[in-house]
Amino acid sequence: MSLNPEFAVIIPARLSSTRLPEKALADIGGKPMVVRTAEAARRSGAMRVAVATDNERIMAACATHGIEAVMTDVNHHSGTDRLAEAAVLLKLPENALVVNVQGDEPLIDPMLIDRLAAHLAAGSAPMATAAHPLTAHAEFLNPNVVKVVLDSRQHALYFSRAPIPYPRANAAQGLPESMNALRHIGIYAYRVPFLHTYHTLSPAPLEETESLEQLRVLWHGYPISVLPCEHAPAAGVDTAEDLARVRAIFSGSL
């Protein structure tokens, strides 16, 4: 398999958002956030970048800025379900790879996209994601920080909002370096046939409990290969404070 595989980037983007209403269209330096994210993805080695949405306003914003977009069903259970429909609408070939970049990641590193596509291509797993070392005890305990534990093949054993693996001997004294706690990075890559398979899988009880869609994959017995990264990527936009920070970066004031 080539170290530089052909792949597409699909960016799922819904208009509704609980913590930051209509954030996909939030202005960042004169362009909507979803457009900024797509422009960052275009700086990767992707052969094609498209937005998958359920809203006409997002479609219109993408058209205004020359970003390919497709309209998908409003009732999808997860972003991956939306990607599966988009892959059909975009007529992606069965041997293609797809990298899922979230629409609220205008600072996404194009090299991370390339590395994840190459990581998936080099192995046999149907799906891949990424993780980096977690060293702050407060983040280890934070339920908004998703953790992942791996097996000897660097495949995910489990993802959780709980502190895993739990250091029973010294849980109150911080994180021992030998524990190798990992924070999950919310970027995914898929083989197109597996996207079609995913769309047929029933939601899993663990997925509902943890509110983590990747647990559906593990529940049904499919492996997820994990790309190890040395450092955390730039944070996405979840809150008004995040948006102000990103706007400052684009304006050059940070």
CSV table of C-alpha atoms in Angstrom, one decimal:
chain,number,residue,atom,x,y,z
A,1,MET,CA,0.0,0.0,0.0
A,2,SER,CA,1.3,3.5,-0.9
A,3,LEU,CA,2.4,5.7,1.9
A,4,ASN,CA,0.5,8.5,0.1
A,5,PRO,CA,-2.9,6.9,-0.5
A,6,GLU,CA,-5.8,8.6,-2.3
A,7,PHE,CA,-8.4,9.7,0.1
A,8,ALA,CA,-11.3,12.1,0.4
A,9,VAL,CA,-12.2,14.3,3.4
A,10,ILE,CA,-15.9,14.6,4.4
A,11,ILE,CA,-16.9,17.2,6.9
A,12,PRO,CA,-20.2,16.5,8.6
A,13,ALA,CA,-21.9,19.8,9.6
A,14,ARG,CA,-25.2,20.3,11.3
A,15,LEU,CA,-26.6,23.7,12.1
A,16,SER,CA,-28.0,22.8,15.5
A,17,SER,CA,-25.6,23.0,18.4
A,18,THR,CA,-26.4,22.9,22.1
A,19,ARG,CA,-23.5,24.9,23.5
A,20,LEU,CA,-23.0,27.3,20.6
A,21,PRO,CA,-26.0,27.8,18.4
A,22,GLU,CA,-25.4,27.8,14.6
A,23,LYS,CA,-21.7,27.4,15.2
A,24,ALA,CA,-21.1,25.9,11.7
A,25,LEU,CA,-21.9,29.4,10.3
A,26,ALA,CA,-20.1,31.4,12.9
A,27,ASP,CA,-18.0,34.1,11.3
A,28,ILE,CA,-14.2,33.7,11.5
A,29,GLY,CA,-12.3,36.4,9.7
A,30,GLY,CA,-15.1,36.9,7.1
A,31,LYS,CA,-15.8,33.2,6.4
A,32,PRO,CA,-18.1,30.7,8.1
A,33,MET,CA,-16.4,28.2,10.4
A,34,VAL,CA,-17.3,25.2,8.2
A,35,VAL,CA,-15.7,26.9,5.3
A,36,ARG,CA,-12.5,27.6,7.3
A,37,THR,CA,-12.4,23.9,8.2
A,38,ALA,CA,-12.8,22.8,4.6
A,39,GLU,CA,-10.1,25.2,3.5
A,40,ALA,CA,-7.7,23.7,6.1
A,41,ALA,CA,-8.7,20.2,4.9
A,42,ARG,CA,-7.9,21.3,1.3
A,43,ARG,CA,-4.3,21.9,2.4
A,44,SER,CA,-3.9,18.1,3.1
A,45,GLY,CA,-3.3,15.6,0.4
A,46,ALA,CA,-7.0,14.8,0.0
A,47,MET,CA,-8.1,14.3,-3.6
A,48,ARG,CA,-11.5,15.7,-2.7
A,49,VAL,CA,-13.0,17.7,0.2
A,50,ALA,CA,-16.8,17.9,0.7
A,51,VAL,CA,-19.2,19.0,3.4
A,52,ALA,CA,-22.1,16.8,4.4
A,53,THR,CA,-24.9,18.8,5.9
A,54,ASP,CA,-28.6,18.8,6.6
A,55,ASN,CA,-29.2,22.5,6.2
A,56,GLU,CA,-29.8,24.7,3.2
A,57,ARG,CA,-28.0,27.7,4.8
A,58,ILE,CA,-24.8,25.6,5.2
A,59,MET,CA,-25.2,24.4,1.6
A,60,ALA,CA,-25.5,28.1,0.4
A,61,ALA,CA,-22.5,29.2,2.5
A,62,CYS,CA,-20.3,26.4,1.0
A,63,ALA,CA,-21.5,27.3,-2.6
A,64,THR,CA,-20.6,31.0,-2.0
A,65,HIS,CA,-17.0,30.0,-1.1
A,66,GLY,CA,-16.5,27.3,-3.7
A,67,ILE,CA,-16.7,24.4,-1.3
A,68,GLU,CA,-18.4,21.1,-2.5
A,69,ALA,CA,-21.3,20.1,-0.3
A,70,VAL,CA,-24.1,17.5,-0.3
A,71,MET,CA,-27.5,17.5,1.4
A,72,THR,CA,-28.0,14.5,3.7
A,73,ASP,CA,-30.9,13.3,5.8
A,74,VAL,CA,-31.8,15.4,8.9
A,75,ASN,CA,-32.4,12.3,11.0
A,76,HIS,CA,-29.0,10.6,11.1
A,77,HIS,CA,-28.1,9.1,14.5
A,78,SER,CA,-24.5,10.0,14.2
A,79,GLY,CA,-21.9,11.9,12.2
A,80,THR,CA,-20.6,8.6,10.8
A,81,ASP,CA,-24.1,7.7,9.5
A,82,ARG,CA,-24.1,11.0,7.7
A,83,LEU,CA,-20.7,10.2,6.2
A,84,ALA,CA,-22.0,6.9,4.9
A,85,GLU,CA,-24.8,8.6,3.0
A,86,ALA,CA,-22.4,11.3,1.7
A,87,ALA,CA,-20.1,8.7,0.4
A,88,VAL,CA,-22.9,7.3,-1.7
A,89,LEU,CA,-24.0,10.8,-2.9
A,90,LEU,CA,-20.4,11.6,-3.8
A,91,LYS,CA,-20.1,8.3,-5.7
A,92,LEU,CA,-16.8,7.5,-4.0
A,93,PRO,CA,-15.2,4.3,-5.3
A,94,GLU,CA,-15.2,1.2,-3.1
A,95,ASN,CA,-11.4,1.2,-2.7
A,96,ALA,CA,-11.4,4.8,-1.5
A,97,LEU,CA,-10.5,6.0,2.0
A,98,VAL,CA,-12.5,8.7,3.8
A,99,VAL,CA,-11.2,11.0,6.6
A,100,ASN,CA,-13.9,12.5,8.8
A,101,VAL,CA,-13.0,16.0,9.9
A,102,GLN,CA,-15.4,17.7,12.3
A,103,GLY,CA,-16.9,20.9,11.1
A,104,ASP,CA,-15.8,22.8,14.2
A,105,GLU,CA,-12.1,22.2,13.6
A,106,PRO,CA,-10.9,25.3,11.7
A,107,LEU,CA,-7.4,24.9,13.1
A,108,ILE,CA,-7.1,21.2,12.0
A,109,ASP,CA,-3.5,20.3,11.0
A,110,PRO,CA,-3.5,19.1,7.4
A,111,MET,CA,-0.5,16.8,8.3
A,112,LEU,CA,-2.7,15.0,10.8
A,113,ILE,CA,-5.2,14.3,8.1
A,114,ASP,CA,-2.5,12.9,5.8
A,115,ARG,CA,-1.0,10.8,8.6
A,116,LEU,CA,-4.3,9.2,9.6
A,117,ALA,CA,-5.1,8.3,6.0
A,118,ALA,CA,-1.6,6.7,5.6
A,119,HIS,CA,-2.0,4.9,8.9
A,120,LEU,CA,-5.3,3.3,7.8
A,121,ALA,CA,-3.9,2.5,4.4
A,122,ALA,CA,-0.9,0.7,5.9
A,123,GLY,CA,-2.9,-1.7,8.0
A,124,SER,CA,-5.9,-4.0,7.7
A,125,ALA,CA,-8.4,-2.4,10.1
A,126,PRO,CA,-11.6,-0.9,8.5
A,127,MET,CA,-11.3,2.2,10.6
A,128,ALA,CA,-8.7,4.4,12.3
A,129,THR,CA,-8.5,7.3,14.7
A,130,ALA,CA,-5.8,9.0,16.8
A,131,ALA,CA,-4.7,9.6,20.4
A,132,HIS,CA,-2.0,11.5,22.3
A,133,PRO,CA,-0.5,11.0,25.8
A,134,LEU,CA,-2.5,12.4,28.7
A,135,THR,CA,-0.5,13.8,31.5
A,136,ALA,CA,-2.7,16.2,33.5
A,137,HIS,CA,-4.6,14.5,36.3
A,138,ALA,CA,-7.5,16.9,36.1
A,139,GLU,CA,-8.0,16.1,32.4
A,140,PHE,CA,-7.8,12.4,33.2
A,141,LEU,CA,-10.7,12.8,35.5
A,142,ASN,CA,-12.7,15.2,33.2
A,143,PRO,CA,-15.7,13.4,31.6
A,144,ASN,CA,-15.5,15.8,28.6
A,145,VAL,CA,-12.0,14.3,27.9
A,146,VAL,CA,-12.4,11.0,26.1
A,147,LYS,CA,-9.9,8.4,27.0
A,148,VAL,CA,-8.9,5.3,25.0
A,149,VAL,CA,-7.0,2.1,26.0
A,150,LEU,CA,-5.2,0.0,23.4
A,151,ASP,CA,-4.1,-3.6,22.8
A,152,SER,CA,-0.7,-4.8,21.7
A,153,ARG,CA,-1.6,-4.2,18.0
A,154,GLN,CA,-2.5,-0.5,18.8
A,155,HIS,CA,-6.1,-1.3,18.3
A,156,ALA,CA,-8.7,0.3,20.6
A,157,LEU,CA,-9.9,-1.9,23.5
A,158,TYR,CA,-12.4,0.7,24.8
A,159,PHE,CA,-13.2,4.4,24.7
A,160,SER,CA,-14.6,6.1,27.8
A,161,ARG,CA,-15.4,9.4,29.5
A,162,ALA,CA,-14.3,7.7,32.7
A,163,PRO,CA,-10.6,7.6,33.8
A,164,ILE,CA,-9.2,4.6,32.1
A,165,PRO,CA,-7.0,2.7,32.7
A,166,TYR,CA,-7.7,3.3,36.4
A,167,PRO,CA,-4.5,3.4,38.4
A,168,ARG,CA,-5.8,1.5,41.4
A,169,ALA,CA,-2.6,1.7,43.5
A,170,ASN,CA,-2.3,5.5,43.5
A,171,ALA,CA,-5.4,7.0,41.9
A,172,ALA,CA,-5.3,10.1,44.1
A,173,GLN,CA,-1.6,10.9,43.5
A,174,GLY,CA,-1.6,11.7,39.8
A,175,LEU,CA,-0.7,9.8,36.7
A,176,PRO,CA,2.3,7.5,36.7
A,177,GLU,CA,4.3,7.8,33.5
A,178,SER,CA,4.3,4.1,33.0
A,179,MET,CA,0.5,4.0,32.8
A,180,ASN,CA,0.5,5.7,29.3
A,181,ALA,CA,-3.0,7.2,29.6
A,182,LEU,CA,-4.2,8.4,26.2
A,183,ARG,CA,-6.6,11.1,25.1
A,184,HIS,CA,-8.7,10.3,22.1
A,185,ILE,CA,-8.5,12.8,19.2
A,186,GLY,CA,-11.8,13.1,17.4
A,187,ILE,CA,-10.7,12.5,13.9
A,188,TYR,CA,-11.5,9.2,12.0
A,189,ALA,CA,-10.6,7.5,8.8
A,190,TYR,CA,-12.6,4.7,7.1
A,191,ARG,CA,-12.5,2.4,4.2
A,192,VAL,CA,-15.6,3.1,2.1
A,193,PRO,CA,-17.1,-0.4,2.3
A,194,PHE,CA,-17.0,-0.2,6.1
A,195,LEU,CA,-18.9,3.1,6.0
A,196,HIS,CA,-21.6,1.2,4.2
A,197,THR,CA,-21.4,-1.5,6.8
A,198,TYR,CA,-21.5,1.0,9.7
A,199,HIS,CA,-24.7,2.4,8.4
A,200,THR,CA,-26.4,-1.0,8.8
A,201,LEU,CA,-25.2,-1.5,12.4
A,202,SER,CA,-27.7,-1.0,15.2
A,203,PRO,CA,-26.8,1.6,17.8
A,204,ALA,CA,-25.0,-0.1,20.8
A,205,PRO,CA,-26.0,0.2,24.5
A,206,LEU,CA,-22.4,1.4,25.3
A,207,GLU,CA,-22.6,4.0,22.6
A,208,GLU,CA,-25.8,5.3,24.2
A,209,THR,CA,-24.4,5.2,27.7
A,210,GLU,CA,-21.1,7.0,27.0
A,211,SER,CA,-22.5,9.1,24.1
A,212,LEU,CA,-19.5,7.9,22.0
A,213,GLU,CA,-20.4,6.7,18.5
A,214,GLN,CA,-17.2,4.8,18.0
A,215,LEU,CA,-18.3,2.3,20.6
A,216,ARG,CA,-20.8,1.0,18.1
A,217,VAL,CA,-17.9,-0.3,16.0
A,218,LEU,CA,-16.3,-2.1,18.9
A,219,TRP,CA,-19.6,-3.4,20.2
A,220,HIS,CA,-20.2,-5.2,16.8
A,221,GLY,CA,-16.7,-6.7,16.8
A,222,TYR,CA,-14.8,-4.5,14.3
A,223,PRO,CA,-11.3,-3.2,15.1
A,224,ILE,CA,-10.3,0.5,15.3
A,225,SER,CA,-6.6,1.1,14.7
A,226,VAL,CA,-5.2,4.1,16.7
A,227,LEU,CA,-2.5,6.4,15.4
A,228,PRO,CA,-0.2,7.6,18.2
A,229,CYS,CA,0.5,11.3,18.2
A,230,GLU,CA,3.1,13.0,20.4
A,231,HIS,CA,1.1,16.2,21.1
A,232,ALA,CA,-2.5,17.4,21.3
A,233,PRO,CA,-3.9,19.0,18.2
A,234,ALA,CA,-5.3,22.6,18.3
A,235,ALA,CA,-8.6,22.6,20.1
A,236,GLY,CA,-11.9,22.8,18.2
A,237,VAL,CA,-14.8,25.1,18.8
A,238,ASP,CA,-17.4,24.1,21.4
A,239,THR,CA,-18.1,27.3,23.3
A,240,ALA,CA,-18.2,31.1,22.8
A,241,GLU,CA,-14.8,31.3,24.5
A,242,ASP,CA,-13.4,28.8,22.0
A,243,LEU,CA,-14.8,30.9,19.2
A,244,ALA,CA,-13.3,34.1,20.5
A,245,ARG,CA,-9.9,32.3,20.8
A,246,VAL,CA,-10.0,31.1,17.2
A,247,ARG,CA,-11.1,34.5,15.9
A,248,ALA,CA,-8.1,36.0,17.6
A,249,ILE,CA,-5.8,33.5,16.0
A,250,PHE,CA,-7.2,34.2,12.5
A,251,SER,CA,-7.0,38.0,13.1
A,252,GLY,CA,-3.4,37.7,14.1
A,253,SER,CA,-3.9,39.0,17.6
A,254,LEU,CA,-2.8,35.7,19.2
